[in-house]
Short mmCIF file of N, CA, C and O in Angstrom, two decimals:
data_model
loop_
_atom_site.label_atom_id
_atom_site.label_comp_id
_atom_site.label_asym_id
_atom_site.label_seq_id
_atom_site.Cartn_x
_atom_site.Cartn_y
_atom_site.Cartn_z
N MET A 28 -0.05 -17.71 4.69
CA MET A 28 -0.96 -16.20 4.83
C MET A 28 -0.02 -14.68 4.21
O MET A 28 -0.05 -14.42 3.36
N ILE A 29 0.58 -14.50 5.38
CA ILE A 29 1.39 -13.09 4.87
C ILE A 29 2.93 -14.11 4.23
O ILE A 29 3.92 -15.06 4.64
N ASN A 30 3.66 -13.42 3.20
CA ASN A 30 4.53 -14.00 2.45
C ASN A 30 6.12 -12.85 2.51
O ASN A 30 5.80 -11.95 1.99
N PHE A 31 6.26 -12.92 3.73
CA PHE A 31 7.56 -11.99 3.83
C PHE A 31 8.63 -11.73 2.64
O PHE A 31 9.05 -10.80 3.06
N ALA A 32 8.62 -12.72 1.95
CA ALA A 32 9.69 -12.61 1.01
C ALA A 32 9.04 -12.08 -0.14
O ALA A 32 10.04 -11.63 -1.18
N ALA A 33 7.92 -11.56 -0.21
CA ALA A 33 7.53 -10.71 -0.91
C ALA A 33 7.87 -9.58 -1.36
O ALA A 33 7.87 -9.11 -0.43
N GLU A 34 7.70 -8.87 -2.70
CA GLU A 34 7.83 -7.42 -2.88
C GLU A 34 6.77 -6.76 -2.33
O GLU A 34 6.92 -5.38 -1.56
N ARG A 35 5.54 -7.21 -2.41
CA ARG A 35 4.22 -6.18 -1.46
C ARG A 35 4.37 -6.30 -0.20
O ARG A 35 4.69 -7.39 0.58
N ALA A 36 4.12 -5.32 0.59
CA ALA A 36 4.32 -4.77 2.00
C ALA A 36 3.47 -5.67 2.86
O ALA A 36 1.97 -6.10 2.35
N ALA A 37 3.58 -6.32 4.01
CA ALA A 37 2.96 -7.22 4.58
C ALA A 37 1.97 -6.33 5.20
O ALA A 37 1.06 -6.98 5.10
N TYR A 38 1.71 -5.15 5.42
CA TYR A 38 0.40 -4.62 5.72
C TYR A 38 -0.38 -4.88 4.31
O TYR A 38 -1.75 -4.71 4.50
N ARG A 39 0.37 -4.21 3.42
CA ARG A 39 -0.69 -4.64 2.19
C ARG A 39 -1.25 -6.16 1.88
O ARG A 39 -2.63 -6.30 1.27
N GLN A 40 -0.64 -7.16 2.13
CA GLN A 40 -0.80 -8.30 2.20
C GLN A 40 -2.28 -8.32 2.73
O GLN A 40 -2.61 -9.17 2.82
N LEU A 41 -2.06 -8.44 4.33
CA LEU A 41 -2.71 -8.60 5.45
C LEU A 41 -4.25 -7.83 4.92
O LEU A 41 -5.67 -8.12 5.12
N ALA A 42 -4.13 -6.73 4.47
CA ALA A 42 -5.35 -5.37 4.24
C ALA A 42 -6.15 -6.32 2.97
O ALA A 42 -7.16 -6.46 3.06
N ASP A 43 -5.28 -6.87 2.11
CA ASP A 43 -6.07 -7.63 1.10
C ASP A 43 -6.55 -9.14 1.66
O ASP A 43 -7.64 -9.50 1.21
N LEU A 44 -5.76 -9.63 2.38
CA LEU A 44 -6.81 -10.96 2.96
C LEU A 44 -7.90 -10.75 3.76
O LEU A 44 -8.71 -11.32 4.08
N LEU A 45 -8.08 -9.62 4.24
CA LEU A 45 -8.63 -8.93 5.19
C LEU A 45 -10.29 -8.30 4.54
O LEU A 45 -11.37 -8.86 4.41
N ARG A 46 -9.60 -7.90 3.39
CA ARG A 46 -10.72 -7.54 2.08
C ARG A 46 -11.53 -8.41 2.02
O ARG A 46 -12.52 -8.31 1.34
N GLU A 47 -10.63 -9.36 1.23
CA GLU A 47 -11.35 -11.06 0.99
C GLU A 47 -11.89 -11.61 1.60
O GLU A 47 -13.44 -12.08 1.68
N GLN A 48 -12.03 -11.21 3.34
CA GLN A 48 -13.01 -11.94 4.24
C GLN A 48 -14.37 -11.25 4.11
O GLN A 48 -15.17 -11.59 4.17
N ILE A 49 -14.01 -9.88 4.22
CA ILE A 49 -15.03 -8.89 4.06
C ILE A 49 -16.12 -9.22 2.96
O ILE A 49 -16.97 -9.04 3.11
N ALA A 50 -15.40 -8.90 1.79
CA ALA A 50 -16.02 -9.39 0.64
C ALA A 50 -16.75 -10.65 0.60
O ALA A 50 -18.15 -10.71 -0.08
N ALA A 51 -16.10 -11.49 1.45
CA ALA A 51 -16.91 -12.85 1.24
C ALA A 51 -18.22 -13.35 2.62
O ALA A 51 -18.75 -13.95 2.84
N GLY A 52 -18.20 -11.69 3.23
CA GLY A 52 -19.57 -11.60 4.20
C GLY A 52 -18.91 -12.32 5.57
O GLY A 52 -19.44 -12.12 6.83
N GLN A 53 -17.71 -12.58 5.86
CA GLN A 53 -17.10 -12.65 7.01
C GLN A 53 -16.04 -12.00 7.50
O GLN A 53 -14.58 -12.24 7.25
N PRO A 54 -15.87 -10.78 8.42
CA PRO A 54 -17.45 -10.67 8.89
C PRO A 54 -18.29 -9.91 7.77
O PRO A 54 -17.67 -9.35 7.01
N GLY A 55 -19.47 -9.98 8.23
CA GLY A 55 -20.33 -9.50 7.76
C GLY A 55 -20.60 -7.87 7.89
O GLY A 55 -20.05 -7.20 9.00
N PRO A 56 -21.88 -6.81 7.03
CA PRO A 56 -21.72 -5.84 7.44
C PRO A 56 -22.15 -5.40 8.98
O PRO A 56 -23.24 -6.09 9.43
N GLY A 57 -21.94 -4.57 9.56
CA GLY A 57 -22.24 -3.98 10.74
C GLY A 57 -21.63 -4.96 11.60
O GLY A 57 -21.71 -4.74 13.15
N ASP A 58 -20.65 -6.16 11.59
CA ASP A 58 -19.83 -6.97 12.34
C ASP A 58 -18.36 -6.58 12.73
O ASP A 58 -17.95 -6.05 11.99
N LEU A 59 -17.88 -7.00 14.01
CA LEU A 59 -16.81 -6.22 14.19
C LEU A 59 -15.71 -7.25 13.90
O LEU A 59 -15.97 -8.19 13.71
N LEU A 60 -14.70 -6.89 13.34
CA LEU A 60 -13.37 -7.62 13.07
C LEU A 60 -12.92 -7.67 13.88
O LEU A 60 -12.79 -7.39 15.74
N PRO A 61 -12.25 -9.08 14.30
CA PRO A 61 -11.55 -9.62 15.20
C PRO A 61 -10.48 -8.18 15.62
O PRO A 61 -10.41 -7.23 15.04
N SER A 62 -10.15 -8.80 17.18
CA SER A 62 -8.93 -7.55 17.63
C SER A 62 -7.63 -7.72 17.02
O SER A 62 -7.63 -8.78 16.26
N MET A 63 -7.28 -6.48 17.28
CA MET A 63 -5.60 -6.16 16.52
C MET A 63 -5.10 -7.26 16.86
O MET A 63 -4.16 -7.95 16.02
N LEU A 64 -5.14 -7.54 18.27
CA LEU A 64 -4.08 -9.09 18.70
C LEU A 64 -4.26 -10.13 17.99
O LEU A 64 -3.60 -10.44 17.65
N ARG A 65 -5.57 -10.31 18.23
CA ARG A 65 -6.20 -11.56 17.07
C ARG A 65 -5.47 -11.79 16.22
O ARG A 65 -4.99 -12.81 15.28
N ILE A 66 -5.91 -10.48 15.05
CA ILE A 66 -5.30 -10.67 13.91
C ILE A 66 -3.75 -10.79 13.78
O ILE A 66 -3.60 -11.80 13.03
N SER A 67 -3.26 -10.05 14.99
CA SER A 67 -1.81 -10.20 14.56
C SER A 67 -0.97 -11.37 15.16
O SER A 67 -0.20 -11.46 14.23
N GLN A 68 -1.76 -11.83 15.67
CA GLN A 68 -1.50 -13.39 16.26
C GLN A 68 -1.92 -14.67 14.98
O GLN A 68 -0.86 -15.17 15.03
N GLU A 69 -3.17 -14.50 14.42
CA GLU A 69 -3.30 -15.12 13.20
C GLU A 69 -2.51 -15.43 12.17
O GLU A 69 -2.64 -16.13 11.45
N ALA A 70 -2.06 -13.70 11.80
CA ALA A 70 -1.45 -13.38 10.72
C ALA A 70 -0.18 -13.82 10.86
O ALA A 70 0.78 -13.67 10.28
N GLY A 71 0.27 -13.90 12.32
CA GLY A 71 1.89 -13.95 12.25
C GLY A 71 2.80 -12.48 12.00
O GLY A 71 4.02 -12.40 11.70
N VAL A 72 2.02 -11.50 12.41
CA VAL A 72 2.89 -10.10 12.02
C VAL A 72 2.64 -8.99 13.16
O VAL A 72 1.86 -9.44 14.46
N GLY A 73 3.21 -8.03 13.33
CA GLY A 73 3.40 -7.23 14.35
C GLY A 73 1.92 -6.26 14.73
O GLY A 73 1.26 -6.23 13.39
N LEU A 74 1.70 -5.78 15.71
CA LEU A 74 0.63 -4.79 15.94
C LEU A 74 0.59 -4.08 14.77
O LEU A 74 -0.61 -2.98 14.39
N GLY A 75 1.89 -2.71 14.62
CA GLY A 75 1.99 -1.63 13.75
C GLY A 75 1.20 -2.40 12.10
O GLY A 75 0.76 -1.63 11.78
N THR A 76 1.87 -3.61 11.46
CA THR A 76 1.14 -3.96 10.44
C THR A 76 -0.11 -4.06 10.41
O THR A 76 -0.87 -4.02 9.49
N VAL A 77 -0.81 -4.53 11.38
CA VAL A 77 -2.20 -4.51 11.59
C VAL A 77 -2.89 -3.28 11.57
O VAL A 77 -3.73 -3.24 10.86
N ARG A 78 -2.31 -2.30 12.71
CA ARG A 78 -3.24 -0.75 12.47
C ARG A 78 -2.75 -0.39 10.64
O ARG A 78 -3.54 0.33 10.71
N ARG A 79 -1.42 -0.74 9.98
CA ARG A 79 -1.18 -0.10 9.19
C ARG A 79 -2.37 -0.83 7.92
O ARG A 79 -3.04 -0.19 7.20
N ALA A 80 -2.82 -1.82 7.89
CA ALA A 80 -3.65 -2.57 7.45
C ALA A 80 -5.15 -2.20 7.64
O ALA A 80 -5.90 -1.84 6.85
N LEU A 81 -5.39 -1.98 8.86
CA LEU A 81 -7.02 -1.44 9.18
C LEU A 81 -7.02 -0.23 8.63
O LEU A 81 -8.15 0.31 8.24
N ARG A 82 -5.74 0.74 8.51
CA ARG A 82 -6.12 2.12 7.76
C ARG A 82 -6.14 2.27 6.29
O ARG A 82 -7.10 3.19 6.09
N VAL A 83 -6.06 1.11 5.67
CA VAL A 83 -5.90 1.10 4.50
C VAL A 83 -7.45 0.85 4.04
O VAL A 83 -7.71 1.13 3.57
N LEU A 84 -8.09 -0.13 5.01
CA LEU A 84 -9.11 -0.86 4.55
C LEU A 84 -10.51 0.64 5.52
O LEU A 84 -11.21 1.00 4.37
N ARG A 85 -10.02 0.85 6.33
CA ARG A 85 -10.69 2.69 6.55
C ARG A 85 -10.46 3.77 5.39
O ARG A 85 -12.01 3.90 5.01
N ASP A 86 -9.36 3.66 5.01
CA ASP A 86 -9.30 4.62 4.31
C ASP A 86 -10.30 4.35 2.34
O ASP A 86 -10.91 5.29 2.04
N GLU A 87 -10.48 2.98 2.61
CA GLU A 87 -11.07 2.42 1.33
C GLU A 87 -12.76 2.57 1.57
O GLU A 87 -13.63 2.39 0.77
N GLY A 88 -12.71 2.90 3.03
CA GLY A 88 -14.64 3.10 3.10
C GLY A 88 -14.87 1.65 3.53
O GLY A 88 -16.16 1.59 3.64
N LEU A 89 -14.36 0.63 3.75
CA LEU A 89 -14.67 -1.07 4.42
C LEU A 89 -15.21 -0.75 5.49
O LEU A 89 -15.90 -1.83 6.32
N ILE A 90 -14.55 -0.15 6.56
CA ILE A 90 -14.65 -0.36 7.95
C ILE A 90 -14.64 0.87 8.75
O ILE A 90 -14.07 2.10 7.63
N VAL A 91 -15.00 1.42 9.73
CA VAL A 91 -15.16 2.37 10.59
C VAL A 91 -14.55 1.60 11.74
O VAL A 91 -14.08 0.81 12.58
N MET A 92 -13.30 2.73 12.39
CA MET A 92 -12.73 2.39 13.62
C MET A 92 -13.27 3.04 15.06
O MET A 92 -13.46 4.44 14.85
N GLU A 93 -13.56 2.45 15.83
CA GLU A 93 -14.43 2.95 16.82
C GLU A 93 -13.15 3.27 18.24
O GLU A 93 -13.49 2.02 18.31
N ARG A 94 -12.85 4.36 19.01
CA ARG A 94 -12.46 3.88 19.92
C ARG A 94 -12.49 3.21 21.03
O ARG A 94 -13.85 3.35 21.08
N GLY A 95 -12.31 2.14 21.68
CA GLY A 95 -12.71 1.43 22.68
C GLY A 95 -13.33 0.30 22.06
O GLY A 95 -13.94 -0.75 23.01
N TYR A 96 -13.71 -0.18 20.81
CA TYR A 96 -15.03 -0.79 20.19
C TYR A 96 -13.68 -1.69 19.60
O TYR A 96 -14.35 -3.13 19.22
N GLY A 97 -13.64 -1.14 18.19
CA GLY A 97 -12.19 -1.53 17.52
C GLY A 97 -13.26 -1.28 16.24
O GLY A 97 -13.47 -0.24 15.87
N ALA A 98 -12.83 -2.20 15.50
CA ALA A 98 -13.07 -2.19 13.65
C ALA A 98 -14.40 -2.99 13.35
O ALA A 98 -14.47 -4.07 13.40
N ARG A 99 -15.35 -2.18 13.00
CA ARG A 99 -16.30 -2.43 12.18
C ARG A 99 -16.80 -2.51 10.59
O ARG A 99 -16.29 -1.34 10.39
N VAL A 100 -17.05 -3.24 10.18
CA VAL A 100 -17.54 -3.37 8.25
C VAL A 100 -18.57 -2.31 8.61
O VAL A 100 -19.72 -2.83 9.09
N VAL A 101 -18.08 -1.81 7.68
CA VAL A 101 -19.51 -0.71 7.38
C VAL A 101 -20.75 -1.77 6.46
O VAL A 101 -20.41 -2.38 6.03
N GLU A 102 -21.71 -0.64 6.87
CA GLU A 102 -23.24 -1.73 5.84
C GLU A 102 -23.52 -0.31 4.59
O GLU A 102 -23.33 0.83 4.47
N LEU A 103 -22.85 -1.58 3.55
CA LEU A 103 -22.88 -0.54 2.18
C LEU A 103 -24.52 -0.14 1.62
O LEU A 103 -25.21 -1.09 2.02
N GLU A 104 -24.09 1.10 1.21
CA GLU A 104 -25.35 1.44 1.02
C GLU A 104 -25.64 0.82 -1.10
O GLU A 104 -24.20 0.78 -1.08
N GLN A 105 -26.89 0.77 -1.59
CA GLN A 105 -27.09 0.30 -2.96
C GLN A 105 -26.32 1.99 -3.39
O GLN A 105 -26.77 2.94 -3.19
N PRO A 106 -25.79 1.50 -4.65
CA PRO A 106 -25.15 2.85 -5.46
C PRO A 106 -26.16 2.99 -6.22
O PRO A 106 -27.23 2.90 -6.78
N THR A 107 -26.24 4.42 -6.39
CA THR A 107 -26.68 5.05 -7.09
C THR A 107 -26.22 5.23 -8.58
O THR A 107 -25.29 4.98 -9.09
N VAL A 108 -27.74 4.87 -9.34
CA VAL A 108 -27.27 4.20 -10.88
C VAL A 108 -27.66 5.58 -11.63
O VAL A 108 -28.68 6.35 -11.49
N VAL A 109 -26.52 5.89 -12.58
CA VAL A 109 -26.60 7.25 -13.11
C VAL A 109 -26.25 6.52 -14.52
O VAL A 109 -25.19 5.96 -14.98
N SER A 110 -27.51 7.15 -15.54
CA SER A 110 -27.14 6.63 -17.03
C SER A 110 -26.46 7.50 -17.72
O SER A 110 -26.51 8.96 -17.21
N VAL A 111 -25.08 7.48 -18.40
CA VAL A 111 -24.39 8.30 -18.96
C VAL A 111 -25.02 7.84 -20.41
O VAL A 111 -24.90 6.94 -21.03
N PRO A 112 -25.58 9.10 -21.57
CA PRO A 112 -25.79 9.17 -22.65
C PRO A 112 -24.82 8.69 -23.63
O PRO A 112 -24.00 9.25 -23.24
N ARG A 113 -25.31 8.74 -24.98
CA ARG A 113 -24.51 8.82 -26.25
C ARG A 113 -23.66 9.90 -25.70
O ARG A 113 -24.21 10.81 -25.81
N GLY A 114 -22.34 9.52 -26.58
CA GLY A 114 -21.70 11.31 -26.59
C GLY A 114 -21.29 11.90 -25.09
O GLY A 114 -20.62 12.59 -24.76
N GLY A 115 -21.56 11.35 -23.67
CA GLY A 115 -21.22 11.45 -22.93
C GLY A 115 -19.97 11.19 -22.26
O GLY A 115 -19.54 10.26 -23.04
N ARG A 116 -19.44 12.03 -21.31
CA ARG A 116 -18.02 11.81 -20.96
C ARG A 116 -18.29 11.11 -19.42
O ARG A 116 -18.62 12.06 -19.09
N VAL A 117 -16.90 10.67 -19.20
CA VAL A 117 -16.69 10.02 -17.79
C VAL A 117 -15.26 10.34 -17.65
O VAL A 117 -14.44 10.22 -18.42
N ARG A 118 -15.07 11.01 -16.71
CA ARG A 118 -13.85 11.37 -15.84
C ARG A 118 -13.55 11.21 -14.64
O ARG A 118 -14.28 11.22 -13.66
N VAL A 119 -12.49 10.27 -13.81
CA VAL A 119 -12.21 9.84 -12.84
C VAL A 119 -11.00 10.62 -12.47
O VAL A 119 -9.93 10.92 -13.04
N ARG A 120 -11.38 11.40 -11.06
CA ARG A 120 -10.08 12.16 -10.49
C ARG A 120 -9.95 12.21 -8.88
O ARG A 120 -11.29 11.59 -8.35
N MET A 121 -9.32 12.83 -8.52
CA MET A 121 -9.41 12.88 -6.97
C MET A 121 -10.10 14.02 -6.51
O MET A 121 -10.54 15.05 -7.18
N PRO A 122 -10.61 13.47 -5.09
CA PRO A 122 -11.21 14.90 -5.14
C PRO A 122 -10.69 16.09 -4.38
O PRO A 122 -9.43 16.33 -4.14
N THR A 123 -11.65 17.50 -4.41
CA THR A 123 -10.83 18.78 -3.95
C THR A 123 -11.60 18.50 -3.02
O THR A 123 -12.25 17.85 -2.29
N GLU A 124 -10.70 19.56 -1.95
CA GLU A 124 -12.22 20.08 -0.51
C GLU A 124 -13.29 20.07 -0.85
O GLU A 124 -14.06 19.90 -0.35
N ALA A 125 -13.39 21.26 -1.75
CA ALA A 125 -14.81 21.42 -1.95
C ALA A 125 -15.78 20.15 -2.31
O ALA A 125 -16.95 19.81 -1.89
N ASP A 126 -15.12 19.08 -3.29
CA ASP A 126 -15.92 18.14 -3.24
C ASP A 126 -16.03 17.00 -2.28
O ASP A 126 -17.29 16.52 -2.01
N ARG A 127 -15.20 16.98 -1.39
CA ARG A 127 -15.04 16.07 0.18
C ARG A 127 -16.10 17.21 0.81
O ARG A 127 -16.76 15.78 1.04
N VAL A 128 -16.42 17.92 0.96
CA VAL A 128 -17.18 19.01 1.76
C VAL A 128 -19.07 18.32 1.08
O VAL A 128 -19.80 17.98 1.80
N GLU A 129 -19.24 18.58 -0.31
CA GLU A 129 -20.22 18.64 -0.79
C GLU A 129 -20.72 16.72 -0.76
O GLU A 129 -21.61 16.28 -0.91
N LEU A 130 -19.68 16.11 -1.34
CA LEU A 130 -20.16 14.29 -1.44
C LEU A 130 -19.72 13.78 -0.10
O LEU A 130 -20.04 12.59 0.17
N GLY A 131 -19.24 14.65 1.00
CA GLY A 131 -19.34 13.69 2.25
C GLY A 131 -17.85 12.99 2.28
O GLY A 131 -18.28 11.21 2.83
N ILE A 132 -17.21 13.27 1.92
CA ILE A 132 -15.73 11.94 1.79
C ILE A 132 -14.79 12.75 2.86
O ILE A 132 -14.35 13.81 2.94
N ALA A 133 -14.80 11.87 3.80
CA ALA A 133 -13.83 11.96 5.09
C ALA A 133 -12.26 12.48 4.30
O ALA A 133 -11.86 11.74 3.45
N PRO A 134 -11.75 13.34 5.14
CA PRO A 134 -10.08 13.69 4.81
C PRO A 134 -9.56 12.73 5.01
O PRO A 134 -9.70 11.52 5.92
N GLY A 135 -8.41 12.21 4.01
CA GLY A 135 -7.37 11.73 4.09
C GLY A 135 -8.33 9.91 3.13
O GLY A 135 -7.25 9.09 3.09
N ALA A 136 -9.21 10.14 2.93
CA ALA A 136 -9.59 8.77 2.56
C ALA A 136 -10.26 8.86 1.12
O ALA A 136 -9.64 9.87 0.28
N MET A 137 -9.70 7.57 0.72
CA MET A 137 -8.75 6.99 -0.59
C MET A 137 -10.24 6.73 -1.51
O MET A 137 -10.27 6.53 -2.67
N THR A 138 -11.11 7.68 -1.98
CA THR A 138 -12.46 7.63 -2.60
C THR A 138 -12.12 8.95 -3.69
O THR A 138 -12.20 10.21 -3.84
N ALA A 139 -12.06 8.18 -5.28
CA ALA A 139 -12.14 9.27 -6.35
C ALA A 139 -13.54 9.93 -6.64
O ALA A 139 -14.29 9.35 -6.20
N VAL A 140 -13.52 10.71 -7.84
CA VAL A 140 -14.37 11.40 -7.66
C VAL A 140 -15.02 11.05 -9.32
O VAL A 140 -14.01 11.26 -10.16
N ILE A 141 -16.41 11.04 -9.70
CA ILE A 141 -16.38 10.49 -10.99
C ILE A 141 -17.44 11.69 -11.50
O ILE A 141 -18.21 12.13 -10.88
N VAL A 142 -16.40 12.25 -12.60
CA VAL A 142 -17.88 13.72 -13.29
C VAL A 142 -18.14 13.26 -14.74
O VAL A 142 -16.79 12.92 -15.18
N VAL A 143 -19.46 13.50 -14.59
CA VAL A 143 -19.88 12.82 -15.67
C VAL A 143 -20.53 14.20 -16.85
O VAL A 143 -20.93 15.52 -16.74
N THR A 144 -20.07 14.61 -17.85
CA THR A 144 -20.39 15.45 -18.83
C THR A 144 -21.23 15.79 -19.95
O THR A 144 -20.77 14.16 -20.52
N VAL A 145 -21.81 16.00 -20.52
CA VAL A 145 -22.69 15.92 -21.66
C VAL A 145 -22.27 17.17 -22.58
O VAL A 145 -22.60 18.20 -22.02
N GLY A 146 -22.16 17.26 -23.60
CA GLY A 146 -22.37 18.73 -24.56
C GLY A 146 -21.35 19.33 -23.65
O GLY A 146 -21.39 20.56 -23.89
N GLY A 147 -20.12 19.06 -23.43
CA GLY A 147 -19.30 20.01 -22.54
C GLY A 147 -19.97 20.58 -21.27
O GLY A 147 -19.00 21.28 -20.39
N ARG A 148 -20.50 20.35 -20.67
CA ARG A 148 -21.31 20.42 -19.47
C ARG A 148 -21.84 19.96 -18.58
O ARG A 148 -21.82 18.16 -18.86
N GLU A 149 -20.90 20.39 -17.36
CA GLU A 149 -21.14 18.83 -16.01
C GLU A 149 -22.76 18.59 -15.66
O GLU A 149 -23.43 19.52 -15.41
N ARG A 150 -22.37 17.33 -15.84
CA ARG A 150 -24.26 16.56 -15.39
C ARG A 150 -24.08 16.25 -13.93
O ARG A 150 -25.08 16.46 -13.78
N GLY A 151 -22.99 15.85 -13.57
CA GLY A 151 -22.81 15.64 -12.25
C GLY A 151 -21.40 14.91 -11.73
O GLY A 151 -20.82 14.95 -12.65
N ARG A 152 -21.51 15.20 -10.25
CA ARG A 152 -20.10 14.34 -9.98
C ARG A 152 -20.76 13.87 -8.64
O ARG A 152 -21.60 14.10 -8.24
N TYR A 153 -19.83 12.39 -8.75
CA TYR A 153 -20.51 11.62 -8.00
C TYR A 153 -19.10 11.07 -6.86
O TYR A 153 -17.89 10.68 -8.07
N ARG A 154 -19.23 10.03 -5.82
CA ARG A 154 -18.31 9.65 -4.82
C ARG A 154 -18.06 8.39 -5.78
O ARG A 154 -18.97 7.46 -6.28
N ALA A 155 -16.95 7.81 -6.23
CA ALA A 155 -17.34 6.39 -6.90
C ALA A 155 -17.24 5.62 -6.17
O ALA A 155 -17.88 4.36 -7.13
N ASP A 156 -17.15 5.44 -5.00
CA ASP A 156 -17.40 4.34 -4.10
C ASP A 156 -19.29 4.08 -4.08
O ASP A 156 -19.72 3.21 -3.28
N GLN A 157 -19.81 5.07 -4.41
CA GLN A 157 -21.84 4.95 -4.28
C GLN A 157 -21.95 5.04 -5.62
O GLN A 157 -23.45 5.53 -5.31
N VAL A 158 -21.38 4.92 -6.69
CA VAL A 158 -22.30 5.30 -7.82
C VAL A 158 -21.71 3.90 -9.20
O VAL A 158 -21.01 3.17 -8.73
N GLU A 159 -22.92 3.70 -9.62
CA GLU A 159 -22.79 2.80 -10.92
C GLU A 159 -23.39 3.22 -12.31
O GLU A 159 -24.41 3.98 -12.18
N LEU A 160 -22.22 3.61 -13.13
CA LEU A 160 -22.29 3.67 -14.32
C LEU A 160 -23.01 2.70 -15.56
O LEU A 160 -22.54 2.06 -15.55
N ILE A 161 -24.12 3.43 -16.28
CA ILE A 161 -24.71 2.92 -17.14
C ILE A 161 -24.77 3.17 -18.61
O ILE A 161 -24.98 4.85 -18.37
N ALA A 162 -24.48 2.65 -19.57
CA ALA A 162 -24.42 3.53 -20.68
C ALA A 162 -25.76 3.44 -21.23
O ALA A 162 -26.44 2.28 -21.41
N LYS A 163 -26.61 4.84 -21.93
CA LYS A 163 -27.86 4.55 -22.43
C LYS A 163 -27.42 4.18 -24.18
O LYS A 163 -26.53 4.27 -24.72
#
């Protein structure tokens, strides 16, 4: 499960495993993850490692952590589909504070912003985790 001899940190390996389980639908949207103690025991890691792994998933927007309840898989919304016309440009960057407020990105969340420009004018700014780009 966790390879302690690997260069990748144990908490990142655990986050990868949990992410794969969530992607496979186990647990599904709205479901609670097992307790931190149970994850710790099953993965053979300490509680600190579990906390760090869960923070990674929280920062990615895959889970929410509710004091007294545990970690719950978020219910993902359907992405907004944005057409990028011929000659349009797409740039990906980290959000500014103004982007965080306007787009509803939580402080500390590692969510990029996609900026679409056409003819040198900004056509829109979008949360990378909530948009699907298609070429026209």
